[in-house]
Amino acid sequence: IVSAQKNRTFTFPQGFLFGAGTSAYQTEGAHDVDGKGQSIWDTHTHEHPDRIADGSNGDDAAKSYYKYKEDIEAVKEMGMQIYRFSISWPRIMPLGLPNIINQKGIDHYNSVINEVLSNNLIPMATIYHWDLPQHLQDLGGFANDDIIIYYEAYAKVIFENFGDRVKWWCTINEPYYQAFGYEGTLFAPGLNSTGIGGYLAAHNMIKAHARVYHLYEKQYRSKQKGRISLNMPIDWPAPRDKTSTQDQEAAKIELEFSLGWFAHPIYSKEGDYPQVMKDRISNFSLAAGFPFSRLPSFTSAEVEYIRGTADYFALNQYGSKHVAKGEQGPDPSFDRDSGVVMTGNKKWPSSRTSKWETITPKGLRDIIAWIRKEYGEEWEILITENGFADGGQLNDTLRVGYLATYMTDMLKAIYIDKCKVIGYIVWSLIDSFEWMSGYTSTFGLYQVDFKDPERKRTPKQSAYFMANITKTREIPSFYAIVTNKLDKL
Ligand code: GBH
């Protein structure tokens, strides 16, 4: 029985949703067209091409601003239901300020949304995917708590204009990585305020998210009837040595410092930051002569205001990492505060173009189960990103294997671990500007020819594979065996 169950293929549950995702800066191009203002990623790539692997930028990207109809058609061709895209704040408000609204920006997203609907697809919109209007950054960006009212004003314009047709919302994509733009230099705005800036930005992002959730609740939900969440990234941290209590402890701390930082205030019964973060950051701060903790604190009214501000759990999951206790990074810094080090992962296969990305499907199953255990079984989980990076070839066998084995372990989470996973959105629909990797590493189900002024799109093997999955609603049984093998590594 055990082996029959182990190698069993599961059928996707009825009503299970499939989709593919993109983000504005990574795909649209048209960076200075039709009244769009400049974002922190325009600035970051223009001023620091040295921080991008191939010195490139998203000025033109995949030209989706012009070719969105083809992109939407591609989602439809694969038999999926959801198209996840993001709205560029500086396209809607060139300076990020609510007194100047760029009608052409509104028109553009109206066209995108209407095209999605006329293809019988479901639009899922990310309100903010890292492209902050530069003018707001000049005022401090997420480190200035006035960002909360500016973000709310922006979201209000979004709900007013698009909420009649968009029912799935993501407020902020991966606040964890946006916070790293304040902690280090790799991500815009590249502030390099280690141990301070990231916590401050995160604090204001959590409050801004909650504020927008309450805005929707009060003014839009009864009419628009949508669902709101924010996307949480998490690479599953596994103890370097399973039998070492030190390493196990490191894995627990890492889960709280990466996922718990944002998820605990919103999804846990008690709310607020994880205790281990509060304790460690406060202790290190006081010992170093700070009169207070570098981790800002929420008042008890704020804890209540933030708790429960999500309608589903939006999970972005890619790889796993081995962790152990140890000290690294400048003093003070997020890394030092966590006291966790990554120890490499020799036994796991990984992407050749994105070294951080391991092919470890069990990590997806484990994190889903962890979320259920930590935050309660009532949360419905929607996988809003999962995907694989390579060099962009059409014959993308590794991507097919990655998607198949991750979906297999996701189905185990559903059927064996009894977790509520309601959908799976592949990152990404098309090859795109991959942040600091530029165009050297891409995630598309469709290839984009970046040398072609027309940016020709061509389905990869993985696109045909996904089309087959949505049709048969079953993963070929061969992958059950591959998944079991990978899970033992
Ligand atoms: C997602 O972030 C983003 O939401 C999406 O826009 C992006 O295209 C996609 O992933 C793929 O990266 O090079 O070792 O310093 C996922 C989190 C952030 C994980 C960047 C890898 C680089 C690590 N990713 N990070 S490293």
Tab-separated table of C-alpha atoms in Angstrom, residues 50-300:
chain	number	residue	atom	x	y	z
A	50	ASP	CA	27.323	47.147	-12.894
A	51	ARG	CA	24.795	45.658	-10.482
A	52	ILE	CA	23.024	43.816	-13.313
A	53	ALA	CA	24.729	40.665	-14.639
A	54	ASP	CA	24.703	41.784	-18.297
A	55	GLY	CA	24.471	45.536	-17.648
A	56	SER	CA	20.961	45.515	-19.121
A	57	ASN	CA	17.676	47.068	-18.018
A	58	GLY	CA	13.922	46.865	-18.558
A	59	ASP	CA	13.675	49.910	-20.858
A	60	ASP	CA	12.209	47.741	-23.617
A	61	ALA	CA	12.082	44.322	-21.939
A	62	ALA	CA	9.654	41.990	-23.747
A	63	LYS	CA	7.635	44.968	-25.035
A	64	SER	CA	4.507	43.599	-23.396
A	65	TYR	CA	3.143	47.141	-23.200
A	66	TYR	CA	2.489	46.667	-26.918
A	67	LYS	CA	2.253	42.894	-27.108
A	68	TYR	CA	-0.057	42.164	-24.161
A	69	LYS	CA	-2.658	40.570	-26.434
A	70	GLU	CA	-0.172	37.913	-27.501
A	71	ASP	CA	0.793	37.284	-23.878
A	72	ILE	CA	-2.817	36.793	-22.857
A	73	GLU	CA	-3.370	34.531	-25.859
A	74	ALA	CA	-0.429	32.424	-24.626
A	75	VAL	CA	-2.100	31.873	-21.235
A	76	LYS	CA	-5.236	30.813	-23.029
A	77	GLU	CA	-3.350	28.477	-25.392
A	78	MET	CA	-2.066	26.577	-22.378
A	79	GLY	CA	-5.606	26.044	-21.115
A	80	MET	CA	-4.940	27.967	-17.913
A	81	GLN	CA	-7.446	30.094	-16.019
A	82	ILE	CA	-5.470	32.919	-14.374
A	83	TYR	CA	-3.230	35.614	-15.811
A	84	ARG	CA	-1.262	37.327	-13.043
A	85	PHE	CA	0.287	40.668	-14.005
A	86	SER	CA	1.323	43.783	-12.110
A	87	ILE	CA	0.308	47.401	-12.401
A	88	SER	CA	3.091	49.962	-12.695
A	89	TRP	CA	2.549	52.680	-10.086
A	90	PRO	CA	4.508	55.330	-12.070
A	91	ARG	CA	2.361	54.557	-15.141
A	92	ILE	CA	-0.737	55.429	-13.113
A	93	MET	CA	0.871	58.236	-11.074
A	94	PRO	CA	4.083	59.524	-12.679
A	95	LEU	CA	5.326	61.023	-9.407
A	96	GLY	CA	3.521	58.578	-7.150
A	97	LEU	CA	1.295	61.434	-5.980
A	98	PRO	CA	-2.499	61.117	-6.172
A	99	ASN	CA	-3.106	64.607	-7.563
A	100	ILE	CA	-1.665	63.753	-10.989
A	101	ILE	CA	-3.187	60.708	-12.626
A	102	ASN	CA	-2.014	59.552	-16.026
A	103	GLN	CA	-5.134	58.599	-17.961
A	104	LYS	CA	-3.079	56.699	-20.543
A	105	GLY	CA	-1.857	54.433	-17.780
A	106	ILE	CA	-5.420	53.739	-16.670
A	107	ASP	CA	-6.399	53.120	-20.296
A	108	HIS	CA	-3.588	50.630	-20.742
A	109	TYR	CA	-4.580	48.436	-17.814
A	110	ASN	CA	-8.236	48.692	-18.824
A	111	SER	CA	-7.226	47.238	-22.180
A	112	VAL	CA	-5.192	44.491	-20.506
A	113	ILE	CA	-8.009	43.541	-18.133
A	114	ASN	CA	-10.660	43.620	-20.857
A	115	GLU	CA	-8.481	41.441	-23.076
A	116	VAL	CA	-8.034	38.928	-20.243
A	117	LEU	CA	-11.788	38.803	-19.684
A	118	SER	CA	-12.659	38.529	-23.355
A	119	ASN	CA	-10.412	35.447	-23.462
A	120	ASN	CA	-12.446	33.984	-20.594
A	121	LEU	CA	-9.505	34.214	-18.257
A	122	ILE	CA	-9.345	35.496	-14.688
A	123	PRO	CA	-7.199	38.599	-14.118
A	124	MET	CA	-5.060	38.627	-10.971
A	125	ALA	CA	-3.387	41.984	-10.410
A	126	THR	CA	-0.371	42.736	-8.258
A	127	ILE	CA	-0.727	46.326	-7.115
A	128	TYR	CA	2.977	46.740	-6.373
A	129	HIS	CA	5.798	44.610	-7.798
A	130	TRP	CA	8.906	46.604	-6.781
A	131	ASP	CA	8.703	49.556	-9.226
A	132	LEU	CA	8.187	52.462	-6.808
A	133	PRO	CA	7.885	55.923	-8.394
A	134	GLN	CA	11.331	57.504	-8.024
A	135	HIS	CA	9.843	60.682	-6.557
A	136	LEU	CA	8.469	58.747	-3.586
A	137	GLN	CA	11.875	57.147	-3.130
A	138	ASP	CA	13.420	60.607	-3.016
A	139	LEU	CA	11.176	61.197	-0.006
A	140	GLY	CA	12.481	58.022	1.644
A	141	GLY	CA	10.346	55.392	-0.051
A	142	PHE	CA	9.178	52.672	2.318
A	143	ALA	CA	11.463	53.989	5.034
A	144	ASN	CA	9.200	57.048	5.383
A	145	ASP	CA	5.897	56.117	7.017
A	146	ASP	CA	4.019	58.636	4.862
A	147	ILE	CA	4.330	55.919	2.201
A	148	ILE	CA	1.328	54.306	3.878
A	149	ILE	CA	-1.074	57.079	2.886
A	150	TYR	CA	0.436	57.420	-0.580
A	151	TYR	CA	0.154	53.693	-1.166
A	152	GLU	CA	-3.430	53.771	0.081
A	153	ALA	CA	-4.268	56.647	-2.290
A	154	TYR	CA	-2.733	54.684	-5.171
A	155	ALA	CA	-4.640	51.511	-4.261
A	156	LYS	CA	-7.873	53.501	-4.080
A	157	VAL	CA	-7.399	54.626	-7.680
A	158	ILE	CA	-6.724	50.998	-8.611
A	159	PHE	CA	-9.887	49.671	-6.921
A	160	GLU	CA	-11.993	52.538	-8.327
A	161	ASN	CA	-10.846	51.933	-11.879
A	162	PHE	CA	-10.324	48.178	-12.069
A	163	GLY	CA	-12.103	46.610	-9.106
A	164	ASP	CA	-15.325	46.061	-11.029
A	165	ARG	CA	-13.465	43.453	-13.111
A	166	VAL	CA	-10.453	42.316	-11.055
A	167	LYS	CA	-11.377	39.955	-8.216
A	168	TRP	CA	-7.952	38.656	-7.249
A	169	TRP	CA	-5.502	41.127	-5.712
A	170	CYS	CA	-1.933	40.953	-4.467
A	171	THR	CA	-1.043	44.137	-2.599
A	172	ILE	CA	2.746	43.835	-2.441
A	173	ASN	CA	4.892	41.248	-4.148
A	174	GLU	CA	7.458	39.742	-1.794
A	175	PRO	CA	7.930	42.497	0.769
A	176	TYR	CA	10.929	40.471	1.980
A	177	TYR	CA	12.894	41.207	-1.216
A	178	GLN	CA	11.671	44.788	-1.392
A	179	ALA	CA	13.034	45.202	2.141
A	180	PHE	CA	16.376	43.899	0.872
A	181	GLY	CA	16.572	46.933	-1.357
A	182	TYR	CA	17.026	48.880	1.903
A	183	GLU	CA	19.292	46.341	3.577
A	184	GLY	CA	21.724	45.860	0.677
A	185	THR	CA	22.678	47.130	-2.774
A	186	LEU	CA	21.496	44.345	-5.106
A	187	PHE	CA	17.852	45.355	-5.226
A	188	ALA	CA	16.486	48.832	-5.882
A	189	PRO	CA	16.690	51.280	-4.203
A	190	GLY	CA	20.017	49.761	-3.051
A	191	LEU	CA	20.137	51.802	0.140
A	192	ASN	CA	22.645	49.597	1.953
A	193	SER	CA	21.347	50.445	5.409
A	194	THR	CA	22.139	47.067	6.937
A	195	GLY	CA	20.320	46.097	10.095
A	196	ILE	CA	18.121	49.221	9.976
A	197	GLY	CA	16.602	50.064	6.597
A	198	GLY	CA	15.123	46.647	5.848
A	199	TYR	CA	13.222	46.478	9.147
A	200	LEU	CA	11.917	50.005	8.701
A	201	ALA	CA	10.767	49.392	5.127
A	202	ALA	CA	9.191	46.071	6.101
A	203	HIS	CA	7.351	47.690	8.998
A	204	ASN	CA	5.801	50.306	6.741
A	205	MET	CA	4.997	47.749	4.028
A	206	ILE	CA	3.093	45.597	6.515
A	207	LYS	CA	1.143	48.642	7.708
A	208	ALA	CA	0.525	49.818	4.131
A	209	HIS	CA	-0.771	46.383	3.189
A	210	ALA	CA	-3.111	46.303	6.205
A	211	ARG	CA	-4.329	49.795	5.441
A	212	VAL	CA	-5.255	48.819	1.893
A	213	TYR	CA	-6.936	45.641	3.117
A	214	HIS	CA	-9.119	47.722	5.456
A	215	LEU	CA	-9.817	50.246	2.708
A	216	TYR	CA	-11.117	47.434	0.500
A	217	GLU	CA	-13.088	45.974	3.390
A	218	LYS	CA	-14.823	49.278	4.151
A	219	GLN	CA	-15.397	50.708	0.703
A	220	TYR	CA	-15.220	48.034	-1.964
A	221	ARG	CA	-15.704	44.488	-0.766
A	222	SER	CA	-19.484	44.433	-0.583
A	223	LYS	CA	-19.764	45.563	-4.212
A	224	GLN	CA	-16.610	44.208	-5.799
A	225	LYS	CA	-16.353	40.906	-3.910
A	226	GLY	CA	-12.662	40.307	-4.531
A	227	ARG	CA	-9.962	38.543	-2.538
A	228	ILE	CA	-6.778	40.191	-1.280
A	229	SER	CA	-3.422	38.860	-0.212
A	230	LEU	CA	0.300	39.642	-0.464
A	231	ASN	CA	2.933	37.322	-1.921
A	232	MET	CA	5.297	35.597	0.478
A	233	PRO	CA	8.560	34.201	-0.852
A	234	ILE	CA	10.237	31.392	1.031
A	235	ASP	CA	13.099	29.083	0.162
A	236	TRP	CA	12.623	26.073	2.428
A	237	PRO	CA	15.437	26.094	5.024
A	238	ALA	CA	16.572	22.563	5.840
A	239	PRO	CA	19.055	21.872	8.661
A	240	ARG	CA	22.514	21.170	7.212
A	241	ASP	CA	22.685	18.086	9.430
A	242	LYS	CA	19.237	16.681	10.192
A	243	THR	CA	20.460	15.156	13.456
A	244	SER	CA	22.078	18.329	14.826
A	245	THR	CA	19.876	20.268	17.243
A	246	GLN	CA	21.917	23.399	16.468
A	247	ASP	CA	21.139	23.089	12.763
A	248	GLN	CA	17.484	22.327	13.464
A	249	GLU	CA	17.336	25.450	15.604
A	250	ALA	CA	18.917	27.470	12.771
A	251	ALA	CA	16.256	26.221	10.332
A	252	LYS	CA	13.498	27.286	12.742
A	253	ILE	CA	14.992	30.743	13.207
A	254	GLU	CA	15.407	31.152	9.452
A	255	LEU	CA	11.747	30.287	8.846
A	256	GLU	CA	10.703	33.027	11.275
A	257	PHE	CA	13.178	35.602	9.964
A	258	SER	CA	12.213	35.070	6.330
A	259	LEU	CA	8.558	34.012	6.207
A	260	GLY	CA	7.419	34.759	9.785
A	261	TRP	CA	8.651	38.375	9.555
A	262	PHE	CA	5.660	39.136	7.305
A	263	ALA	CA	3.381	36.136	7.772
A	264	HIS	CA	3.243	36.082	11.573
A	265	PRO	CA	1.767	39.605	11.913
A	266	ILE	CA	-0.888	38.782	9.320
A	267	TYR	CA	-1.716	35.060	9.524
A	268	SER	CA	-0.997	33.932	13.082
A	269	LYS	CA	-3.660	33.914	15.807
A	270	GLU	CA	-1.618	36.217	18.053
A	271	GLY	CA	-0.289	38.597	15.388
A	272	ASP	CA	2.866	40.752	15.703
A	273	TYR	CA	6.423	39.816	14.710
A	274	PRO	CA	7.738	36.360	15.660
A	275	GLN	CA	9.030	36.310	19.247
A	276	VAL	CA	12.454	35.076	18.152
A	277	MET	CA	12.894	38.151	15.928
A	278	LYS	CA	11.803	40.516	18.678
A	279	ASP	CA	14.178	38.898	21.184
A	280	ARG	CA	17.256	38.559	19.004
A	281	ILE	CA	17.108	41.987	17.358
A	282	SER	CA	16.377	43.729	20.644
A	283	ASN	CA	19.262	41.963	22.423
A	284	PHE	CA	21.770	42.725	19.674
A	285	SER	CA	20.583	46.334	19.467
A	286	LEU	CA	20.886	47.031	23.197
A	287	ALA	CA	24.262	45.292	23.417
A	288	ALA	CA	25.551	47.523	20.603
A	289	GLY	CA	24.449	50.706	22.390
A	290	PHE	CA	21.134	51.393	20.683
A	291	PRO	CA	18.629	52.714	23.223
A	292	PHE	CA	15.869	50.698	21.509
A	293	SER	CA	15.448	47.712	19.227
A	294	ARG	CA	16.263	48.210	15.546
A	295	LEU	CA	13.117	46.156	14.873
A	296	PRO	CA	10.284	48.702	15.120
A	297	SER	CA	7.391	47.660	17.322
A	298	PHE	CA	3.662	47.619	16.698
A	299	THR	CA	1.295	49.013	19.307
A	300	SER	CA	-1.303	46.510	20.480
